[in-house]
Amino acid sequence: MENFNKSFNLKKIDLRSDTVTLPTDEMREAMKNAEVGDDVYKEDPTVNRLEELAAKKLGKEAALFISSGTMGNLIAVLTHCQKGDEIILEADSHMYYYEVGGMSAVAGVIPRLIVGNKGVPNPQDIKKAFREENIHYPKTTLICLENTHNRAGGTVIPPKVTEEICQLAHQRNILVHLDGARIFNAAIALNIEPSDLVKSVDSVMFCLSKGLSAPVGSILIGSKEFIQKARKNRKMLGGGMRQAGILAAAGIIALEKMVERLKEDHQNARLLGIGLNALDGLKVDLETVQTNMVNFDLQEVGMDTAQFLPKLAKYNILGSPRPPAKVRLVTHYGISEENIFTTIEAIKEIVRN
Ligand SMILES: *Cc1c(COP(=O)(O)O)cnc(C)c1O
């Protein structure tokens, strides 16, 4: 390791998440100069501009600027559902796994879990989960999909699958919400317009603060009527922000300037995945390396996550734990191709020793 640190630069390589991206100089400039007003009165021209731009990009009527993806998903559930309703979602979905149980604690719904294949639910499994009317049953009102699927490794749901699920749902008067925190990664990976990925869903949330590098904020999108109700629910949760144009200004740059470059993150993830998979004993499911994430399994190396990550940190490289024996690495705007080679070399040394 002594030699290693001499031969590579010591700048931190932070692969924990794309949320660690810092605002670009252009964003900071736009934030400084942003025209602002009180957004609770809908008088912030920069927020209004961001919301119009976001709705247009996804081909829907209206959008709402929100403080986080978690809040956006919760507002969607609150807006679509009543207390006691059942919502269907993938067993490893972010909404179920990482959102502090908000759907139950705050919105009062119960989750019904469907196990997908690499994050993609089988429409037939969803169909089987639909219940006939019965006095004992909760009412199923919502299906939530996740594209790209975080815990599955950043995998993409193909538009045909989304369409089929929406069709089955709508026949039953069930609505579909898409947790599209990384919907632009999905669109770039599929080489299609993001609007083609969300055509039939009733609402979408996406994050400005991840790969798109804005400092704060997410967007909730849907019909005018949905967004009007969602705006009130945002207020109820304490999410009514005032001169939020300061933040929205960065969001506009994120949407206009930072989408196309996600390609580079995907190329870097691919490079990293292939490089790590070639190391003795390290297992990467390359089929899941479709966007900007790489998950690898340490089991065969005889190390667990808790042993591995501190060793990696000694090389100034950070990853996310997926215990007991997996690690997640995420590529983003702050990561260069050179960083990828450095990371592969470091991990090679760690697993060899
Ligand atoms: C990050 C993420 C969220 C939540 O976004 P926050 O802004 O961190 O609250 C929701 N869904 C998915 C799939 C995510 O990756």
Coordinates of C-alpha atoms and ligand atoms in Angstrom, one line a residue:
M1 CA 0.0 0.0 0.0
E2 CA 2.9 2.4 0.7
N3 CA 3.9 1.9 -3.0
F4 CA 0.4 2.3 -4.1
N5 CA -0.1 5.6 -2.4
K6 CA 3.1 6.9 -3.8
S7 CA 2.1 6.0 -7.4
F8 CA -1.4 7.2 -7.3
N9 CA -2.8 10.6 -6.3
L10 CA -4.3 10.7 -2.9
K11 CA -7.5 12.6 -3.7
K12 CA -10.5 10.9 -2.3
I13 CA -12.4 8.7 -4.7
D14 CA -15.9 8.7 -3.4
L15 CA -18.0 5.9 -5.0
R16 CA -20.6 5.6 -2.2
S17 CA -23.3 7.3 -4.2
D18 CA -24.0 9.8 -7.0
T19 CA -25.6 12.0 -4.3
V20 CA -22.0 13.1 -3.3
T21 CA -21.7 15.1 -6.6
L22 CA -21.1 18.8 -6.0
P23 CA -22.8 21.6 -7.8
T24 CA -20.9 22.8 -10.9
D25 CA -19.5 26.3 -11.3
E26 CA -22.3 27.1 -13.7
M27 CA -24.9 26.0 -11.1
R28 CA -23.3 28.2 -8.4
E29 CA -23.4 31.1 -10.8
A30 CA -27.0 30.5 -11.7
M31 CA -27.9 30.2 -8.0
K32 CA -26.2 33.5 -7.3
N33 CA -28.2 35.3 -10.0
A34 CA -31.5 33.5 -9.6
E35 CA -34.6 35.6 -9.6
V36 CA -36.7 34.5 -6.6
G37 CA -40.0 35.0 -4.8
D38 CA -42.2 33.2 -2.3
D39 CA -42.9 29.8 -3.8
V40 CA -45.7 28.9 -1.4
Y41 CA -47.6 31.8 -3.1
K42 CA -46.3 30.3 -6.4
E43 CA -44.3 33.6 -6.9
D44 CA -40.9 32.2 -7.5
P45 CA -40.2 32.6 -11.2
T46 CA -37.2 30.2 -11.2
V47 CA -39.1 27.4 -9.4
N48 CA -42.0 27.9 -11.9
R49 CA -39.5 27.7 -14.8
L50 CA -38.0 24.5 -13.4
E51 CA -41.4 22.9 -12.9
E52 CA -42.5 23.8 -16.4
L53 CA -39.2 22.5 -17.9
A54 CA -39.4 19.2 -15.9
A55 CA -43.0 18.5 -16.8
K56 CA -42.3 19.2 -20.5
K57 CA -39.2 16.9 -20.5
L58 CA -41.3 14.0 -19.2
G59 CA -44.3 14.8 -21.4
K60 CA -46.7 15.4 -18.5
E61 CA -49.0 18.3 -17.5
A62 CA -47.4 19.5 -14.3
A63 CA -44.5 19.3 -11.9
L64 CA -43.7 20.1 -8.3
F65 CA -40.3 20.9 -6.9
I66 CA -39.7 19.0 -3.7
S67 CA -36.9 18.8 -1.2
S68 CA -36.0 15.1 -1.7
G69 CA -36.9 11.9 -3.5
T70 CA -38.2 10.4 -0.2
M71 CA -40.6 13.3 0.2
G72 CA -41.7 13.0 -3.4
N73 CA -42.5 9.3 -3.1
L74 CA -44.4 9.9 0.2
I75 CA -46.4 12.8 -1.3
A76 CA -47.3 10.5 -4.3
V77 CA -48.6 7.8 -1.9
L78 CA -50.5 10.4 0.2
T79 CA -52.0 11.9 -2.9
H80 CA -53.0 8.7 -4.6
C81 CA -54.1 6.6 -1.6
Q82 CA -56.4 6.6 1.4
K83 CA -55.4 5.2 4.8
G84 CA -55.7 1.4 4.9
D85 CA -55.1 1.0 1.2
E86 CA -52.7 -1.6 -0.2
I87 CA -49.9 -0.7 -2.5
I88 CA -48.0 -3.2 -4.6
L89 CA -44.2 -2.8 -5.0
E90 CA -41.0 -4.7 -5.7
A91 CA -39.6 -6.5 -2.6
D92 CA -36.2 -4.7 -2.8
S93 CA -37.6 -1.3 -3.8
H94 CA -36.2 1.9 -2.3
M95 CA -39.7 3.0 -1.1
Y96 CA -39.9 -0.2 1.0
Y97 CA -36.3 -0.6 2.0
Y98 CA -34.9 2.9 2.6
E99 CA -37.7 5.4 3.3
V100 CA -38.1 4.9 7.0
G101 CA -41.5 3.2 6.6
G102 CA -43.0 6.5 5.7
M103 CA -45.7 5.0 3.5
S104 CA -47.1 3.2 6.6
A105 CA -46.1 5.7 9.3
V106 CA -47.4 8.8 7.5
A107 CA -49.6 7.7 4.7
G108 CA -51.1 4.7 6.5
V109 CA -50.9 2.2 3.6
I110 CA -49.7 -1.4 3.7
P111 CA -47.2 -2.7 1.2
R112 CA -47.7 -5.9 -0.8
L113 CA -44.3 -7.1 -2.0
I114 CA -43.6 -8.8 -5.4
V115 CA -40.1 -10.2 -6.0
G116 CA -38.8 -9.0 -9.4
N117 CA -36.0 -10.3 -11.6
K118 CA -33.1 -8.0 -11.3
G119 CA -35.5 -5.3 -10.1
V120 CA -38.0 -5.8 -13.0
P121 CA -41.4 -7.1 -11.8
N122 CA -43.1 -9.7 -13.9
P123 CA -46.4 -8.2 -15.0
Q124 CA -48.1 -11.6 -14.5
D125 CA -46.9 -11.6 -10.8
I126 CA -48.5 -8.2 -10.3
K127 CA -51.7 -9.5 -11.9
K128 CA -51.8 -12.4 -9.5
A129 CA -51.5 -10.1 -6.6
F130 CA -54.7 -8.2 -7.6
R131 CA -57.5 -9.2 -5.3
E132 CA -61.1 -9.8 -6.1
E133 CA -63.5 -7.7 -4.1
N134 CA -64.0 -9.2 -0.6
I135 CA -65.1 -7.7 2.7
H136 CA -61.9 -8.8 4.3
Y137 CA -59.5 -7.2 1.9
P138 CA -57.8 -3.8 1.8
K139 CA -58.4 -1.8 -1.3
T140 CA -55.4 -1.9 -3.7
T141 CA -55.0 1.5 -5.1
L142 CA -51.4 1.9 -6.3
I143 CA -48.5 0.1 -7.9
C144 CA -45.0 1.6 -7.5
L145 CA -42.2 0.8 -9.9
E146 CA -38.5 1.8 -9.6
N147 CA -36.5 2.7 -12.7
T148 CA -33.5 2.4 -12.5
H149 CA -33.7 -0.1 -9.7
N150 CA -31.3 0.9 -7.0
R151 CA -30.8 -2.3 -4.9
A152 CA -30.8 -4.5 -8.0
G153 CA -27.7 -2.6 -9.2
G154 CA -29.1 0.3 -11.2
T155 CA -31.0 -2.0 -13.6
V156 CA -33.5 -0.6 -16.2
I157 CA -37.2 -1.5 -16.6
P158 CA -37.8 -1.7 -20.3
P159 CA -40.7 0.5 -21.5
K160 CA -42.7 -2.5 -22.7
V161 CA -42.8 -3.9 -19.2
T162 CA -43.9 -0.5 -17.7
E163 CA -46.6 -0.3 -20.4
E164 CA -47.9 -3.7 -19.7
I165 CA -48.0 -3.2 -16.0
C166 CA -49.8 0.2 -16.5
Q167 CA -52.4 -1.4 -18.8
L168 CA -53.1 -4.2 -16.2
A169 CA -53.4 -1.7 -13.4
H170 CA -55.6 0.8 -15.2
Q171 CA -58.0 -2.0 -16.2
R172 CA -58.6 -2.4 -12.5
N173 CA -58.6 1.4 -11.7
I174 CA -55.3 1.0 -10.0
L175 CA -52.8 3.8 -10.4
V176 CA -49.0 3.5 -11.1
H177 CA -46.4 5.7 -9.5
L178 CA -42.8 5.5 -10.8
D179 CA -39.9 6.1 -8.4
G180 CA -37.7 7.4 -11.2
A181 CA -34.9 8.8 -8.9
R182 CA -32.5 7.9 -11.8
I183 CA -35.0 8.0 -14.7
F184 CA -32.5 9.9 -16.9
N185 CA -29.9 7.1 -16.4
A186 CA -32.6 4.7 -17.6
A187 CA -33.4 6.8 -20.6
I188 CA -29.7 7.2 -21.5
A189 CA -29.0 3.5 -21.1
L190 CA -32.0 2.6 -23.4
N191 CA -31.2 5.5 -25.7
I192 CA -34.8 6.8 -25.7
E193 CA -36.5 9.9 -24.5
P194 CA -37.4 9.9 -20.8
S195 CA -41.0 10.8 -21.8
D196 CA -41.2 7.4 -23.6
L197 CA -40.4 5.6 -20.3
V198 CA -43.2 7.3 -18.4
K199 CA -46.0 7.6 -20.9
S200 CA -48.6 5.5 -19.1
V201 CA -47.6 6.0 -15.5
D202 CA -49.8 8.3 -13.4
S203 CA -46.9 10.0 -11.5
V204 CA -43.1 10.1 -11.5
M205 CA -40.5 11.3 -9.0
F206 CA -37.0 12.0 -10.1
C207 CA -33.9 13.4 -8.3
L208 CA -31.9 16.4 -9.4
S209 CA -29.5 15.8 -6.6
K210 CA -28.0 12.5 -7.8
G211 CA -26.2 12.0 -11.1
L212 CA -27.5 15.3 -12.3
S213 CA -25.3 17.0 -9.6
A214 CA -27.7 19.6 -8.3
P215 CA -27.1 20.3 -4.6
V216 CA -30.7 19.8 -3.4
G217 CA -34.1 18.7 -4.8
S218 CA -36.3 16.3 -6.6
I219 CA -39.3 16.7 -8.9
L220 CA -42.8 15.1 -8.7
I221 CA -44.7 14.9 -12.0
G222 CA -48.2 14.1 -13.1
S223 CA -51.5 15.5 -14.2
K224 CA -52.5 19.1 -13.2
E225 CA -55.1 17.8 -10.8
F226 CA -52.6 15.4 -9.2
I227 CA -50.0 18.1 -8.7
Q228 CA -52.5 20.5 -7.3
K229 CA -53.3 18.0 -4.5
A230 CA -49.7 17.0 -4.2
R231 CA -48.8 20.7 -3.6
K232 CA -51.1 20.7 -0.6
N233 CA -49.7 17.5 0.7
R234 CA -46.2 18.9 0.4
K235 CA -47.3 21.8 2.5
M236 CA -48.8 19.5 5.1
L237 CA -45.4 17.7 5.4
G238 CA -43.6 21.0 5.9
G239 CA -42.1 21.0 2.5
G240 CA -43.4 24.4 1.3
M241 CA -40.2 26.3 0.6
R242 CA -40.0 30.0 0.1
Q243 CA -37.3 31.5 -2.1
A244 CA -36.5 28.1 -3.4
G245 CA -35.5 29.5 -6.8
I246 CA -31.9 29.6 -5.4
L247 CA -32.1 25.8 -5.5
A248 CA -34.3 25.5 -8.6
A249 CA -31.7 27.5 -10.6
A250 CA -29.2 24.6 -10.1
G251 CA -32.0 22.2 -11.0
I252 CA -32.5 23.9 -14.4
I253 CA -28.8 23.6 -15.2
A254 CA -29.0 19.9 -14.1
L255 CA -31.8 19.2 -16.6
E256 CA -30.3 21.3 -19.4
K257 CA -26.7 20.4 -19.1
M258 CA -26.1 17.3 -17.1
V259 CA -28.3 14.6 -18.7
E260 CA -26.2 13.7 -21.7
R261 CA -23.0 13.3 -19.8
L262 CA -24.6 10.4 -17.7
K263 CA -23.2 8.3 -20.6
E264 CA -19.7 8.7 -19.2
D265 CA -20.8 7.4 -15.8
H266 CA -22.3 4.4 -17.5
Q267 CA -19.1 3.8 -19.4
N268 CA -17.0 4.1 -16.3
A269 CA -19.3 1.7 -14.4
R270 CA -19.0 -0.8 -17.2
L271 CA -15.2 -0.5 -17.1
L272 CA -15.2 -0.9 -13.3
G273 CA -17.5 -3.9 -13.5
I274 CA -15.4 -5.7 -16.1
G275 CA -12.2 -4.9 -14.3
L276 CA -13.4 -6.2 -10.9
N277 CA -15.0 -9.3 -12.3
A278 CA -11.6 -10.2 -13.8
L279 CA -10.1 -10.3 -10.3
D280 CA -9.7 -13.7 -8.7
G281 CA -12.7 -14.5 -6.4
L282 CA -14.6 -11.3 -7.0
K283 CA -18.0 -11.7 -8.4
V284 CA -19.8 -9.0 -10.4
D285 CA -23.1 -9.8 -12.0
L286 CA -22.3 -7.9 -15.2
E287 CA -25.9 -8.3 -16.4
T288 CA -26.9 -5.8 -13.8
V289 CA -24.2 -3.2 -14.7
Q290 CA -26.5 -1.3 -17.0
T291 CA -26.2 2.2 -15.7
N292 CA -23.9 3.8 -13.1
M293 CA -23.6 1.2 -10.4
V294 CA -21.5 -1.9 -9.7
N295 CA -22.2 -4.4 -7.0
F296 CA -19.7 -7.1 -6.1
D297 CA -19.7 -10.1 -3.9
L298 CA -16.7 -10.8 -1.6
Q299 CA -17.8 -14.2 -0.4
E300 CA -15.3 -16.2 -2.3
V301 CA -12.5 -13.9 -1.2
G302 CA -13.3 -14.8 2.4
M303 CA -14.0 -11.3 3.5
D304 CA -17.2 -9.5 4.5
T305 CA -18.4 -6.0 3.8
A306 CA -17.4 -4.7 7.3
Q307 CA -13.8 -6.0 6.8
F308 CA -13.4 -4.8 3.3
L309 CA -14.6 -1.2 3.4
P310 CA -12.1 0.1 6.0
K311 CA -9.3 -1.5 3.9
L312 CA -10.6 0.3 0.8
A313 CA -10.8 3.6 2.8
K314 CA -7.1 3.3 3.5
Y315 CA -6.6 3.8 -0.2
N316 CA -8.8 6.9 0.0
I317 CA -11.6 5.1 -1.8
L318 CA -15.1 4.9 -0.4
G319 CA -17.9 2.4 -1.3
S320 CA -21.3 1.6 0.2
P321 CA -22.0 -1.5 2.3
R322 CA -24.4 -4.1 1.1
P323 CA -24.0 -6.5 4.0
P324 CA -23.1 -9.2 4.7
A325 CA -20.6 -9.7 1.8
K326 CA -21.5 -7.2 -0.9
V327 CA -20.3 -3.7 -1.8
R328 CA -21.8 -1.1 -4.1
L329 CA -19.8 1.4 -6.1
V330 CA -21.5 4.2 -7.9
T331 CA -19.9 6.3 -10.7
H332 CA -20.8 10.0 -11.2
Y333 CA -19.7 13.4 -12.3
G334 CA -16.8 13.5 -9.7
I335 CA -15.3 10.2 -11.0
S336 CA -12.9 10.0 -13.9
E337 CA -11.7 7.1 -16.0
E338 CA -8.4 7.3 -14.2
N339 CA -10.2 7.0 -10.9
I340 CA -11.7 3.7 -12.1
F341 CA -8.3 2.2 -12.9
T342 CA -7.0 3.4 -9.5
T343 CA -9.9 1.7 -7.8
I344 CA -9.4 -1.6 -9.7
E345 CA -5.7 -1.6 -8.7
A346 CA -6.5 -0.9 -5.1
I347 CA -9.1 -3.7 -4.9
K348 CA -6.8 -6.0 -6.6
E349 CA -4.2 -5.4 -3.8
I350 CA -6.8 -5.8 -1.1
V351 CA -8.2 -9.1 -2.3
R352 CA -4.7 -10.5 -3.0
N353 CA -3.5 -9.9 0.5
Ligands
LIG1 C1 -32.1 8.1 -3.7 C2 -33.4 7.5 -4.0 C3 -34.6 7.9 -3.5 C4 -34.7 9.0 -2.5 O1 -34.2 10.2 -2.8 P1 -33.6 11.2 -1.6 O2 -33.5 12.5 -2.3 O3 -32.3 10.6 -1.2 O4 -34.6 11.2 -0.5 C5 -35.8 7.3 -3.9 N1 -35.7 6.2 -4.7 C6 -34.6 5.8 -5.2 C7 -34.6 4.6 -6.2 C8 -33.4 6.3 -4.9 O5 -32.2 5.8 -5.4

